[in-house]
Every structure is written in C-alpha cells, then in structure tokens.
Amino acid sequence: MTADVIVSGSLRNRLAFILTGGAALLAVILYVAVRLLAAQVAQQGQDNILNASMSSVLDTALIRDGRVTVDFPYSSLSMLNTAADDRVFYAIYEGENLLSGYDWLILPRDVLSERTHFGTTTFRGDPLRVATGSRVLIGSDGPRTVSVSIAQTQDALSDTLYSSSRSVAFLGLGFFLMSSALALWAASTTSGQMRRLATSVTRRGPQDLSPVTKPVPSEMAPLVGSLNTFMSRLDHTLSQSEDFIAEAAHRIRTPLATVRSHAEATLQRVDRTENRKSLQAMVRAIDESSRAAGQLLDHAMVTFRAENLEVSEVDLADLLDELVLSMTPVAEMKDITITMTLDRPATLQGDAILLQNALRNLIDNALKYAPAETDVIVRVSKSPSLSVSISDGGQGFAVDEIETLPGRFVRGKNMGNKVGSGLGLTIAQEVAIAHGGKMTLSNRKEGGACVTLSF
Ligand SMILES: Nc1ncnc2c1ncn2[C@@H]1O[C@H](COP(=O)(O)OP(=O)(O)O)[C@@H](O)[C@H]1O
Ligand SMILES: [Mg+2]
C-alpha cells in the first residue's frame, strides 16, 4: 500500500543547491578580490621602478653655463628592462619647454610638488604608465624648474597579471569544487537522518504501531512526536474495533441460535399445517439473518485483518483437509462427494484465519449451488503458481454476471430460494487480494462453476 504524497522539491537538493551556490559566489568574490590585489601589487612594482628611474635622471639635472643639462645614467634605463621588452618613452621639460624626448608626453599640470606623480595614458592604443617628477634648480638668474617624465608600456605587467589571474582562477575553482563536495556531503548526511527515520518506519510490519524510540535530531522531534501520538491512537482504535467485531459477532449469533433452537423444538410439537409452515418460514428467516449477520461480520473482519495480516506459514492442503472434514456433514445431506487433489505441501505466507474464511465461503457456495448427488472438486496445484480451485457440477455462473458477482451484496439470478447475503465471493476476493493474489470465476467445459484463488 503506497500513500499518495504530494512531493514538493527535495530538502537535500535544496540544501546542496544553496551551499554550492554560496560556494560559487564566494569563489567569484575570492577571484575578483585576489585579482584586484594582484593588479595593485604589480602596479606598485612598476611604479617603484619608474620612480627610481625617473629620480636617477632628475638627479643629474644641473645648470651649466646658464643652460639646464640632464644626463641619462645607464642604470636608469637598464632597470626598466622587462621580460616582455616593454617600450620606454621619456620627456624632459624646463618649465613648459620641452628640452628633449617626446612632446606628446605632456606634463601634468600639478607636478610642481616634491612628490612623484603617476598617471596612465595610451600610445597607439597601448596603455602607458607615466611617472613624472620635478626639481627646482637655483641658477644665477633665479629658480628654474626641471621636470622628467618616464613612461613604459605594460606588457610585462599584463603578462604577470594574466598568469596570476589564471592561478587565482584555478584556486577559486579548487575552492569551489572542495566546498561543493563538502556541501553535498553535508546535505546528504542531513537528509540521511530523515531517510533513516523513514526506512525504520516503513520497514516495520503493518501491525507494529510501537513508538519510534531511535534518537532523532531536534528539528525532527516534533514530527516524530506527533507520529508516535498518532500511532498510539491508531493502535488503540484498531484493538478496539477488533474487540468490537468479535463482541458483535457473539452478541448477534448467540441469541439467534437460541431463537432457532426454540423454533425447531416448537416445530416438533406442532401438527397444524399452517402453523408448521409459518414456523418453517421463521427458521428460514432466522437462518438467513444469522447467515447475513455472520457474513457481515466476517466481511468486517476480513476488511480489518486485510490491513493487518497476521502472517504465518500456512499449508493450504492441511487447511483444506480440516475445512472439508468440517463441511462433510453438510455435503452428505445433499449426497455430494467432495474430492480433493492436493499437491502437498502447499505452503504460503498468509493469514490462516482469512484463508480459511475465504475457502469456506467458496466450498459453501459449491455445496449450495450444485444439485444433489454431484461432485465437488477441491484442487491445489503449485504450477505455474500456487492456486486453489473449487469446482462443482452445478449450472455454473451466468456469463454476463461473472464480472459483477464479486461485488458486495451482489447475488446471481441463479440464487433461487437459497439462503445467502451476496458477500461470499466478496470475502474470497478480498482475501486473495490481501495476499497479493487474485480470484478468477469461470465455468467448466463439462458444466459447473470453478472459482480459483491464485497467489
Ligand atoms: N458455485 C457456484 N455456482 C453457481 N453460482 C454461484 C456459485 N457461487 C456463487 N455463485 C453466484 O454468485 C453469487 C454471489 O455469491 P456469494 O457472494 O457467495 O453470495 P451468496 O452465496 O450469498 O449468494 C451467488 O448469488 C450466485 O448467484
Ligand atoms: Mg455465498
């Protein structure tokens, strides 16, 4: 029996999704932050060298014969060598006048302080980093300002940045993969707790309504608490209804049996035909209602027990031996011979009381609907699967009724004046289904009905 449950997503997937999503976001943040930092550090390195180079040139500035001269020490250029052969540009100004170098390398306006000014410009589309510094020389005709700009392309810098970005990207990816693995592990251990609870509840037998005693995480405690309460209530209700059915059966059958024996005793003493007739009608009505009551209760019992099968190893052959023995007196009244063909042992895991009830109803039908002096055949066979069939030599089922006869309270047109309630086949079919089997109604070639329960 599977209950219909509306499933909305999975906690494990949701948890795993949130955690891996978080890990991905963190990896991206890590990547961006480390890259920015690396860019800053690399830029700082280039700036330091540009500054040193620019200062070493500026240091050589002096006034000779009334003219400003500047030298390029070898070291000032050699220190700018890079693996990527970056190009270097320079410009030297006195005040606003270009003394030497590239005139497009224009002095920034605010360079007149002591501090080096760093800026970025482009040369034919390539980015250039420029360091500019200035110095005031005191000549005979007053102070003169000398400014030096050294610019360098950034190929080496971007190479370094590119390779460090790649390393950081790998680092981020590694971080992401590791945290994803951790996230999946965390998500499945968390949902594992719930799965374990679910399996421990589903694995127990249908009769086991004992409370769940396994320790559970605090978040699941309310659920398990209500489950336990619910099961103990169900347990109580079930045992109450079982008692009620047994009690009801007893309370209805006993007085009916008493009334019947009184009626029969009276019948012995009464001579007048019309009195005998009405007493006979009474006995019949009592039989009918006692049978109907019995079957109603049997049906209630079957419905109840089908949900709570009391399973044990049952040998159908033994069960039928006993059953047929107890029904032989009824058969003898109609001169019916019950023949048994049993493939022993015919064991199955089932509820003996229910199986007996089902088979009694089928044999009872055969004895009831078959005419006197015929044979009833009870057959148990094990191939292709375990099955019991009860066949008789009566008129069989009406073909157009075969589908509907197992319904509740349905009786066939051949019922005549036979006592019955229309529940026998219903009970037999429900028992077969509760045991994972089925009931099939058919008519024999040689005439007569055949009901098969196969498991
Ligand atoms: N062995 C049989 N031979 C012919 N008809 C049968 C046989 N068993 C059952 N039936 C038909 O199926 C109907 C339903 O059977 P059942 O559920 O046992 O109810 P009941 O026996 O109380 O009538 C019967 O009324 C009868 O018409
Ligand atoms: Mg019947």
mmCIF file of C-alpha atoms in Angstrom, residues 8-368:
data_model
loop_
_atom_site.group_PDB
_atom_site.id
_atom_site.type_symbol
_atom_site.label_atom_id
_atom_site.label_comp_id
_atom_site.label_asym_id
_atom_site.label_seq_id
_atom_site.Cartn_x
_atom_site.Cartn_y
_atom_site.Cartn_z
ATOM 1 C CA SER A 8 7.492 19.466 -3.310
ATOM 2 C CA GLY A 9 11.202 19.560 -4.026
ATOM 3 C CA SER A 10 13.884 17.816 -2.036
ATOM 4 C CA LEU A 11 15.476 19.129 1.149
ATOM 5 C CA ARG A 12 18.790 17.563 0.205
ATOM 6 C CA ASN A 13 18.775 19.148 -3.256
ATOM 7 C CA ARG A 14 17.695 22.486 -1.855
ATOM 8 C CA LEU A 15 20.431 22.418 0.767
ATOM 9 C CA ALA A 16 23.025 21.273 -1.753
ATOM 10 C CA PHE A 17 21.881 23.982 -4.177
ATOM 11 C CA ILE A 18 22.134 26.752 -1.581
ATOM 12 C CA LEU A 19 25.508 25.570 -0.335
ATOM 13 C CA THR A 20 27.082 25.117 -3.780
ATOM 14 C CA GLY A 21 25.533 28.407 -4.932
ATOM 15 C CA GLY A 22 27.107 30.091 -1.895
ATOM 16 C CA ALA A 23 30.431 28.408 -2.621
ATOM 17 C CA ALA A 24 30.312 29.591 -6.247
ATOM 18 C CA LEU A 25 29.577 33.155 -5.159
ATOM 19 C CA LEU A 26 32.418 33.059 -2.624
ATOM 20 C CA ALA A 27 34.773 31.649 -5.263
ATOM 21 C CA VAL A 28 33.911 34.515 -7.620
ATOM 22 C CA ILE A 29 34.394 37.088 -4.832
ATOM 23 C CA LEU A 30 37.716 35.477 -3.938
ATOM 24 C CA TYR A 31 38.795 35.606 -7.572
ATOM 25 C CA VAL A 32 37.869 39.247 -8.035
ATOM 26 C CA ALA A 33 39.432 40.328 -4.721
ATOM 27 C CA VAL A 34 42.717 38.483 -5.262
ATOM 28 C CA ARG A 35 42.935 39.745 -8.846
ATOM 29 C CA LEU A 36 42.403 43.351 -7.772
ATOM 30 C CA LEU A 37 45.044 42.942 -5.084
ATOM 31 C CA ALA A 38 47.489 41.345 -7.541
ATOM 32 C CA ALA A 39 46.895 44.167 -10.030
ATOM 33 C CA GLN A 40 47.556 46.701 -7.300
ATOM 34 C CA VAL A 41 50.769 44.994 -6.182
ATOM 35 C CA ALA A 42 52.038 44.632 -9.747
ATOM 36 C CA GLN A 43 51.251 48.283 -10.481
ATOM 37 C CA GLN A 44 53.039 49.286 -7.298
ATOM 38 C CA GLY A 45 56.127 47.351 -8.504
ATOM 39 C CA GLN A 46 56.149 49.093 -11.875
ATOM 40 C CA ASP A 47 55.583 52.470 -10.226
ATOM 41 C CA ASN A 48 58.542 51.942 -7.899
ATOM 42 C CA ILE A 49 60.891 51.149 -10.780
ATOM 43 C CA LEU A 50 59.562 54.058 -12.884
ATOM 44 C CA ASN A 51 60.021 56.340 -9.899
ATOM 45 C CA ALA A 52 63.602 55.143 -9.302
ATOM 46 C CA SER A 53 64.460 55.530 -12.973
ATOM 47 C CA MET A 54 62.865 58.984 -13.168
ATOM 48 C CA SER A 55 64.626 60.143 -9.974
ATOM 49 C CA SER A 56 68.006 58.919 -11.168
ATOM 50 C CA VAL A 57 67.576 61.001 -14.330
ATOM 51 C CA LEU A 58 66.263 64.015 -12.421
ATOM 52 C CA ASP A 59 69.238 63.806 -10.038
ATOM 53 C CA THR A 60 71.633 64.507 -12.917
ATOM 54 C CA ALA A 61 69.946 67.815 -13.787
ATOM 55 C CA LEU A 62 72.203 70.817 -13.263
ATOM 56 C CA ILE A 63 72.825 74.298 -14.676
ATOM 57 C CA ARG A 64 75.973 74.569 -16.714
ATOM 58 C CA ASP A 65 76.876 77.824 -18.448
ATOM 59 C CA GLY A 66 73.411 79.190 -17.830
ATOM 60 C CA ARG A 67 71.769 76.164 -19.507
ATOM 61 C CA VAL A 68 69.961 73.272 -17.920
ATOM 62 C CA THR A 69 71.569 69.864 -18.709
ATOM 63 C CA VAL A 70 70.284 66.410 -17.939
ATOM 64 C CA ASP A 71 72.078 63.054 -18.272
ATOM 65 C CA PHE A 72 70.762 59.559 -18.736
ATOM 66 C CA PRO A 73 72.702 57.223 -16.433
ATOM 67 C CA TYR A 74 72.862 53.698 -17.874
ATOM 68 C CA SER A 75 71.190 52.254 -14.804
ATOM 69 C CA SER A 76 68.147 54.472 -15.269
ATOM 70 C CA LEU A 77 67.292 52.590 -18.478
ATOM 71 C CA SER A 78 68.590 49.158 -17.575
ATOM 72 C CA MET A 79 66.389 48.970 -14.529
ATOM 73 C CA LEU A 80 63.373 49.289 -16.847
ATOM 74 C CA ASN A 81 64.220 46.097 -18.778
ATOM 75 C CA THR A 82 61.410 43.572 -18.675
ATOM 76 C CA ALA A 83 60.878 40.050 -19.966
ATOM 77 C CA ALA A 84 58.245 41.379 -22.367
ATOM 78 C CA ASP A 85 60.598 44.037 -23.831
ATOM 79 C CA ASP A 86 58.365 46.882 -22.808
ATOM 80 C CA ARG A 87 58.971 50.123 -24.641
ATOM 81 C CA VAL A 88 60.129 53.171 -22.691
ATOM 82 C CA PHE A 89 59.462 56.850 -23.525
ATOM 83 C CA TYR A 90 60.673 59.985 -21.849
ATOM 84 C CA ALA A 91 60.206 63.742 -21.898
ATOM 85 C CA ILE A 92 62.255 66.430 -20.181
ATOM 86 C CA TYR A 93 60.854 69.900 -19.697
ATOM 87 C CA GLU A 94 62.204 73.048 -18.312
ATOM 88 C CA GLY A 95 59.158 74.898 -17.167
ATOM 89 C CA GLU A 96 56.790 74.481 -20.118
ATOM 90 C CA ASN A 97 59.529 73.967 -22.717
ATOM 91 C CA LEU A 98 60.431 70.553 -23.985
ATOM 92 C CA LEU A 99 64.193 70.100 -23.693
ATOM 93 C CA SER A 100 64.327 66.527 -25.003
ATOM 94 C CA GLY A 101 62.105 63.498 -25.645
ATOM 95 C CA TYR A 102 58.580 63.027 -26.913
ATOM 96 C CA ASP A 103 56.406 66.116 -26.988
ATOM 97 C CA TRP A 104 53.173 64.119 -26.798
ATOM 98 C CA LEU A 105 54.205 63.072 -23.329
ATOM 99 C CA ILE A 106 52.704 66.216 -21.911
ATOM 100 C CA LEU A 107 53.469 67.268 -18.335
ATOM 101 C CA PRO A 108 50.622 67.075 -15.941
ATOM 102 C CA ARG A 109 49.703 70.486 -14.559
ATOM 103 C CA ASP A 110 50.041 69.595 -10.907
ATOM 104 C CA VAL A 111 53.568 68.231 -10.954
ATOM 105 C CA LEU A 112 55.165 71.149 -9.192
ATOM 106 C CA SER A 113 55.264 69.415 -5.879
ATOM 107 C CA GLU A 114 58.086 67.360 -4.457
ATOM 108 C CA ARG A 115 56.166 64.135 -4.866
ATOM 109 C CA THR A 116 56.219 61.948 -7.941
ATOM 110 C CA HIS A 117 53.063 61.979 -9.998
ATOM 111 C CA PHE A 118 51.874 58.694 -11.562
ATOM 112 C CA GLY A 119 49.398 58.595 -14.377
ATOM 113 C CA THR A 120 48.163 56.416 -17.187
ATOM 114 C CA THR A 121 47.917 57.350 -20.835
ATOM 115 C CA THR A 122 47.938 55.498 -24.147
ATOM 116 C CA PHE A 123 50.334 55.329 -27.006
ATOM 117 C CA ARG A 124 48.866 53.931 -30.249
ATOM 118 C CA GLY A 125 46.269 52.056 -28.265
ATOM 119 C CA ASP A 126 48.733 50.530 -25.763
ATOM 120 C CA PRO A 127 48.414 51.600 -22.150
ATOM 121 C CA LEU A 128 51.367 53.506 -20.769
ATOM 122 C CA ARG A 129 52.285 54.143 -17.172
ATOM 123 C CA VAL A 130 53.940 57.514 -16.642
ATOM 124 C CA ALA A 131 55.964 58.710 -13.666
ATOM 125 C CA THR A 132 56.666 62.424 -13.545
ATOM 126 C CA GLY A 133 58.796 64.343 -11.086
ATOM 127 C CA SER A 134 60.318 67.805 -10.962
ATOM 128 C CA ARG A 135 63.102 69.621 -9.290
ATOM 129 C CA VAL A 136 63.908 73.318 -8.827
ATOM 130 C CA LEU A 137 67.436 74.335 -9.716
ATOM 131 C CA ILE A 138 68.728 77.683 -8.464
ATOM 132 C CA GLY A 139 70.696 79.429 -11.188
ATOM 133 C CA SER A 140 72.305 82.827 -11.274
ATOM 134 C CA ASP A 141 69.125 84.208 -12.908
ATOM 135 C CA GLY A 142 66.749 82.697 -10.357
ATOM 136 C CA PRO A 143 64.993 79.324 -9.833
ATOM 137 C CA ARG A 144 64.338 77.063 -12.846
ATOM 138 C CA THR A 145 62.087 74.032 -12.760
ATOM 139 C CA VAL A 146 63.177 70.820 -14.483
ATOM 140 C CA SER A 147 60.587 68.058 -14.960
ATOM 141 C CA VAL A 148 61.220 64.491 -16.123
ATOM 142 C CA SER A 149 58.533 62.032 -17.292
ATOM 143 C CA ILE A 150 59.384 58.374 -17.868
ATOM 144 C CA ALA A 151 56.687 56.227 -19.469
ATOM 145 C CA GLN A 152 56.619 52.487 -20.017
ATOM 146 C CA THR A 153 54.217 50.136 -21.767
ATOM 147 C CA GLN A 154 52.555 47.484 -19.555
ATOM 148 C CA ASP A 155 53.093 44.235 -21.480
ATOM 149 C CA ALA A 156 55.120 42.535 -18.751
ATOM 150 C CA LEU A 157 52.652 43.734 -16.179
ATOM 151 C CA SER A 158 49.696 42.295 -18.048
ATOM 152 C CA ASP A 159 51.613 39.034 -18.591
ATOM 153 C CA THR A 160 52.182 38.784 -14.836
ATOM 154 C CA LEU A 161 48.578 39.695 -14.180
ATOM 155 C CA TYR A 162 47.357 37.151 -16.704
ATOM 156 C CA SER A 163 49.360 34.310 -15.186
ATOM 157 C CA SER A 164 48.450 35.256 -11.641
ATOM 158 C CA SER A 165 44.780 35.536 -12.653
ATOM 159 C CA ARG A 166 44.989 32.032 -14.040
ATOM 160 C CA SER A 167 46.425 30.716 -10.797
ATOM 161 C CA VAL A 168 43.749 32.537 -8.830
ATOM 162 C CA ALA A 169 41.068 31.148 -11.133
ATOM 163 C CA PHE A 170 42.356 27.617 -10.506
ATOM 164 C CA LEU A 171 42.475 28.344 -6.812
ATOM 165 C CA GLY A 172 38.873 29.603 -6.922
ATOM 166 C CA LEU A 173 37.785 26.574 -8.915
ATOM 167 C CA GLY A 174 39.515 24.264 -6.439
ATOM 168 C CA PHE A 175 37.882 26.101 -3.580
ATOM 169 C CA PHE A 176 34.512 25.796 -5.307
ATOM 170 C CA LEU A 177 34.909 22.078 -6.004
ATOM 171 C CA MET A 178 36.006 21.355 -2.458
ATOM 172 C CA SER A 179 33.190 23.327 -0.908
ATOM 173 C CA SER A 180 30.709 21.724 -3.303
ATOM 174 C CA ALA A 181 31.877 18.280 -2.240
ATOM 175 C CA LEU A 182 31.532 19.379 1.377
ATOM 176 C CA ALA A 183 28.088 20.814 0.648
ATOM 177 C CA LEU A 184 26.897 17.597 -0.973
ATOM 178 C CA TRP A 185 28.273 15.603 1.908
ATOM 179 C CA ALA A 186 26.573 17.890 4.446
ATOM 180 C CA ALA A 187 23.297 17.782 2.523
ATOM 181 C CA SER A 188 23.264 14.018 2.255
ATOM 182 C CA THR A 189 24.181 13.430 5.906
ATOM 183 C CA THR A 190 21.383 15.779 6.926
ATOM 184 C CA SER A 191 18.832 14.155 4.662
ATOM 185 C CA GLY A 192 20.254 10.749 5.600
ATOM 186 C CA GLN A 193 18.911 11.275 9.122
ATOM 187 C CA MET A 194 15.431 11.696 7.683
ATOM 188 C CA ARG A 195 15.829 8.807 5.282
ATOM 189 C CA ARG A 196 16.890 6.550 8.155
ATOM 190 C CA LEU A 197 13.807 7.524 10.131
ATOM 191 C CA ALA A 198 11.599 6.942 7.078
ATOM 192 C CA THR A 199 13.103 3.491 6.437
ATOM 193 C CA SER A 200 12.814 2.487 10.067
ATOM 194 C CA VAL A 201 9.127 3.424 9.958
ATOM 195 C CA THR A 202 8.360 1.857 6.566
ATOM 196 C CA ARG A 203 10.321 -1.306 7.264
ATOM 197 C CA ARG A 204 8.234 -2.263 10.253
ATOM 198 C CA GLY A 205 5.289 -4.597 9.742
ATOM 199 C CA PRO A 206 1.789 -3.153 9.426
ATOM 200 C CA GLN A 207 0.906 -4.360 12.934
ATOM 201 C CA ASP A 208 3.878 -2.677 14.509
ATOM 202 C CA LEU A 209 2.449 0.554 15.862
ATOM 203 C CA SER A 210 5.006 0.940 18.632
ATOM 204 C CA PRO A 211 6.509 4.412 19.052
ATOM 205 C CA VAL A 212 9.746 5.389 17.328
ATOM 206 C CA THR A 213 12.413 5.256 20.043
ATOM 207 C CA LYS A 214 15.517 5.918 17.948
ATOM 208 C CA PRO A 215 17.194 9.235 18.796
ATOM 209 C CA VAL A 216 16.424 11.895 16.166
ATOM 210 C CA PRO A 217 17.773 15.428 15.617
ATOM 211 C CA SER A 218 15.855 18.129 17.495
ATOM 212 C CA GLU A 219 14.340 19.575 14.294
ATOM 213 C CA MET A 220 12.644 16.253 13.629
ATOM 214 C CA ALA A 221 11.466 15.715 17.201
ATOM 215 C CA PRO A 222 8.039 17.425 16.731
ATOM 216 C CA LEU A 223 7.314 15.298 13.645
ATOM 217 C CA VAL A 224 8.344 12.074 15.366
ATOM 218 C CA GLY A 225 6.388 13.145 18.454
ATOM 219 C CA SER A 226 3.159 13.561 16.511
ATOM 220 C CA LEU A 227 3.838 10.371 14.574
ATOM 221 C CA ASN A 228 4.149 8.489 17.873
ATOM 222 C CA THR A 229 0.954 10.005 19.241
ATOM 223 C CA PHE A 230 -0.845 9.212 16.023
ATOM 224 C CA MET A 231 0.342 5.602 16.045
ATOM 225 C CA SER A 232 -0.617 5.001 19.638
ATOM 226 C CA ARG A 233 -4.101 6.382 18.913
ATOM 227 C CA LEU A 234 -4.381 4.174 15.847
ATOM 228 C CA ASP A 235 -3.214 1.169 17.837
ATOM 229 C CA HIS A 236 -5.873 1.848 20.440
ATOM 230 C CA THR A 237 -8.628 2.308 17.825
ATOM 231 C CA LEU A 238 -7.628 -0.838 15.977
ATOM 232 C CA SER A 239 -7.638 -3.051 19.033
ATOM 233 C CA GLN A 240 -10.981 -1.559 19.990
ATOM 234 C CA SER A 241 -12.534 -2.378 16.631
ATOM 235 C CA GLU A 242 -11.127 -5.904 16.717
ATOM 236 C CA ASP A 243 -12.757 -6.428 20.108
ATOM 237 C CA PHE A 244 -15.935 -4.816 18.855
ATOM 238 C CA ILE A 245 -16.227 -7.136 15.857
ATOM 239 C CA ALA A 246 -15.704 -10.237 17.993
ATOM 240 C CA GLU A 247 -18.165 -8.978 20.599
ATOM 241 C CA ALA A 248 -20.777 -8.073 17.975
ATOM 242 C CA ALA A 249 -20.489 -11.464 16.310
ATOM 243 C CA HIS A 250 -21.030 -13.163 19.613
ATOM 244 C CA ARG A 251 -23.943 -10.973 20.655
ATOM 245 C CA ILE A 252 -25.817 -11.439 17.389
ATOM 246 C CA ARG A 253 -25.180 -15.119 16.784
ATOM 247 C CA THR A 254 -25.919 -16.409 20.266
ATOM 248 C CA PRO A 255 -29.492 -15.120 20.629
ATOM 249 C CA LEU A 256 -30.269 -16.066 17.019
ATOM 250 C CA ALA A 257 -29.080 -19.609 17.713
ATOM 251 C CA THR A 258 -31.323 -19.710 20.778
ATOM 252 C CA VAL A 259 -34.351 -18.484 18.818
ATOM 253 C CA ARG A 260 -33.646 -21.034 16.120
ATOM 254 C CA SER A 261 -33.462 -23.969 18.509
ATOM 255 C CA HIS A 262 -36.698 -22.846 20.170
ATOM 256 C CA ALA A 263 -38.399 -22.595 16.798
ATOM 257 C CA GLU A 264 -37.179 -26.061 15.805
ATOM 258 C CA ALA A 265 -38.299 -27.543 19.096
ATOM 259 C CA THR A 266 -41.716 -25.971 18.654
ATOM 260 C CA LEU A 267 -41.871 -27.303 15.123
ATOM 261 C CA GLN A 268 -41.596 -30.830 16.529
ATOM 262 C CA ARG A 269 -44.658 -30.251 18.691
ATOM 263 C CA VAL A 270 -46.910 -28.510 16.214
ATOM 264 C CA ASP A 271 -49.206 -30.504 13.930
ATOM 265 C CA ARG A 272 -51.329 -27.948 12.107
ATOM 266 C CA THR A 273 -50.018 -27.419 8.612
ATOM 267 C CA GLU A 274 -50.271 -23.631 8.534
ATOM 268 C CA ASN A 275 -48.506 -23.375 11.924
ATOM 269 C CA ARG A 276 -45.752 -25.699 10.706
ATOM 270 C CA LYS A 277 -45.445 -23.620 7.539
ATOM 271 C CA SER A 278 -45.024 -20.376 9.424
ATOM 272 C CA LEU A 279 -42.556 -21.955 11.850
ATOM 273 C CA GLN A 280 -40.553 -23.294 8.903
ATOM 274 C CA ALA A 281 -40.578 -19.809 7.372
ATOM 275 C CA MET A 282 -39.366 -18.482 10.717
ATOM 276 C CA VAL A 283 -36.478 -20.951 10.872
ATOM 277 C CA ARG A 284 -35.520 -19.988 7.355
ATOM 278 C CA ALA A 285 -35.647 -16.280 8.129
ATOM 279 C CA ILE A 286 -33.523 -16.861 11.212
ATOM 280 C CA ASP A 287 -31.024 -18.850 9.144
ATOM 281 C CA GLU A 288 -30.946 -16.092 6.615
ATOM 282 C CA SER A 289 -30.373 -13.317 9.105
ATOM 283 C CA SER A 290 -27.870 -15.321 11.116
ATOM 284 C CA ARG A 291 -26.001 -16.057 7.941
ATOM 285 C CA ALA A 292 -26.170 -12.453 6.777
ATOM 286 C CA ALA A 293 -25.015 -11.243 10.178
ATOM 287 C CA GLY A 294 -22.239 -13.806 10.190
ATOM 288 C CA GLN A 295 -21.080 -12.795 6.746
ATOM 289 C CA LEU A 296 -21.321 -9.105 7.502
ATOM 290 C CA LEU A 297 -19.092 -9.651 10.493
ATOM 291 C CA ASP A 298 -16.803 -11.943 8.531
ATOM 292 C CA HIS A 299 -16.554 -9.251 5.903
ATOM 293 C CA ALA A 300 -15.784 -6.611 8.519
ATOM 294 C CA MET A 301 -13.186 -8.945 9.979
ATOM 295 C CA VAL A 302 -11.639 -9.590 6.567
ATOM 296 C CA THR A 303 -11.502 -5.887 5.784
ATOM 297 C CA PHE A 304 -9.924 -5.227 9.164
ATOM 298 C CA ARG A 305 -7.427 -8.067 9.005
ATOM 299 C CA ALA A 306 -6.531 -7.461 5.359
ATOM 300 C CA GLU A 307 -4.893 -4.255 6.585
ATOM 301 C CA ASN A 308 -3.241 -6.125 9.460
ATOM 302 C CA LEU A 309 -2.456 -9.585 8.089
ATOM 303 C CA GLU A 310 -1.326 -11.939 10.819
ATOM 304 C CA VAL A 311 1.153 -13.706 8.650
ATOM 305 C CA SER A 312 2.458 -17.186 9.364
ATOM 306 C CA GLU A 313 3.393 -20.185 7.268
ATOM 307 C CA VAL A 314 0.111 -21.770 6.195
ATOM 308 C CA ASP A 315 -0.214 -25.141 4.477
ATOM 309 C CA LEU A 316 -3.272 -24.863 2.226
ATOM 310 C CA ALA A 317 -3.506 -28.660 1.970
ATOM 311 C CA ASP A 318 -3.748 -29.060 5.757
ATOM 312 C CA LEU A 319 -6.152 -26.178 5.964
ATOM 313 C CA LEU A 320 -8.431 -27.714 3.320
ATOM 314 C CA ASP A 321 -8.301 -31.149 4.991
ATOM 315 C CA GLU A 322 -9.681 -29.641 8.132
ATOM 316 C CA LEU A 323 -12.214 -27.458 6.375
ATOM 317 C CA VAL A 324 -13.591 -30.226 4.170
ATOM 318 C CA LEU A 325 -13.866 -32.528 7.172
ATOM 319 C CA SER A 326 -15.963 -29.948 8.997
ATOM 320 C CA MET A 327 -18.206 -29.411 5.955
ATOM 321 C CA THR A 328 -18.720 -33.080 5.104
ATOM 322 C CA PRO A 329 -21.970 -33.346 7.111
ATOM 323 C CA VAL A 330 -23.496 -30.539 5.010
ATOM 324 C CA ALA A 331 -22.297 -32.242 1.827
ATOM 325 C CA GLU A 332 -23.689 -35.573 2.935
ATOM 326 C CA MET A 333 -27.130 -34.049 3.389
ATOM 327 C CA LYS A 334 -27.125 -33.419 -0.386
ATOM 328 C CA ASP A 335 -25.221 -36.610 -1.241
ATOM 329 C CA ILE A 336 -22.385 -34.531 -2.600
ATOM 330 C CA THR A 337 -18.927 -36.059 -2.679
ATOM 331 C CA ILE A 338 -16.001 -33.728 -2.101
ATOM 332 C CA THR A 339 -12.915 -34.943 -3.956
ATOM 333 C CA MET A 340 -9.537 -33.443 -3.119
ATOM 334 C CA THR A 341 -6.499 -33.317 -5.370
ATOM 335 C CA LEU A 342 -3.768 -31.753 -3.271
ATOM 336 C CA ASP A 343 -0.223 -31.089 -4.336
ATOM 337 C CA ARG A 344 1.442 -31.300 -0.902
ATOM 338 C CA PRO A 345 2.897 -29.414 0.798
ATOM 339 C CA ALA A 346 1.262 -26.211 -0.416
ATOM 340 C CA THR A 347 2.663 -23.596 1.899
ATOM 341 C CA LEU A 348 2.428 -19.853 1.655
ATOM 342 C CA GLN A 349 2.967 -16.908 3.966
ATOM 343 C CA GLY A 350 -0.521 -15.837 4.870
ATOM 344 C CA ASP A 351 -3.223 -15.268 7.424
ATOM 345 C CA ALA A 352 -4.700 -18.688 8.249
ATOM 346 C CA ILE A 353 -7.998 -17.304 9.588
ATOM 347 C CA LEU A 354 -8.629 -15.242 6.462
ATOM 348 C CA LEU A 355 -7.664 -18.032 4.067
ATOM 349 C CA GLN A 356 -9.918 -20.443 5.896
ATOM 350 C CA ASN A 357 -12.769 -17.952 5.767
ATOM 351 C CA ALA A 358 -12.349 -17.425 2.026
ATOM 352 C CA LEU A 359 -12.196 -21.131 1.235
ATOM 353 C CA ARG A 360 -15.155 -21.909 3.481
ATOM 354 C CA ASN A 361 -17.252 -19.404 1.535
ATOM 355 C CA LEU A 362 -16.243 -20.974 -1.781
ATOM 356 C CA ILE A 363 -16.916 -24.570 -0.692
ATOM 357 C CA ASP A 364 -20.155 -23.373 0.884
ATOM 358 C CA ASN A 365 -21.215 -21.872 -2.464
ATOM 359 C CA ALA A 366 -20.325 -25.069 -4.314
ATOM 360 C CA LEU A 367 -22.392 -27.164 -1.891
ATOM 361 C CA LYS A 368 -25.220 -24.652 -2.048
#
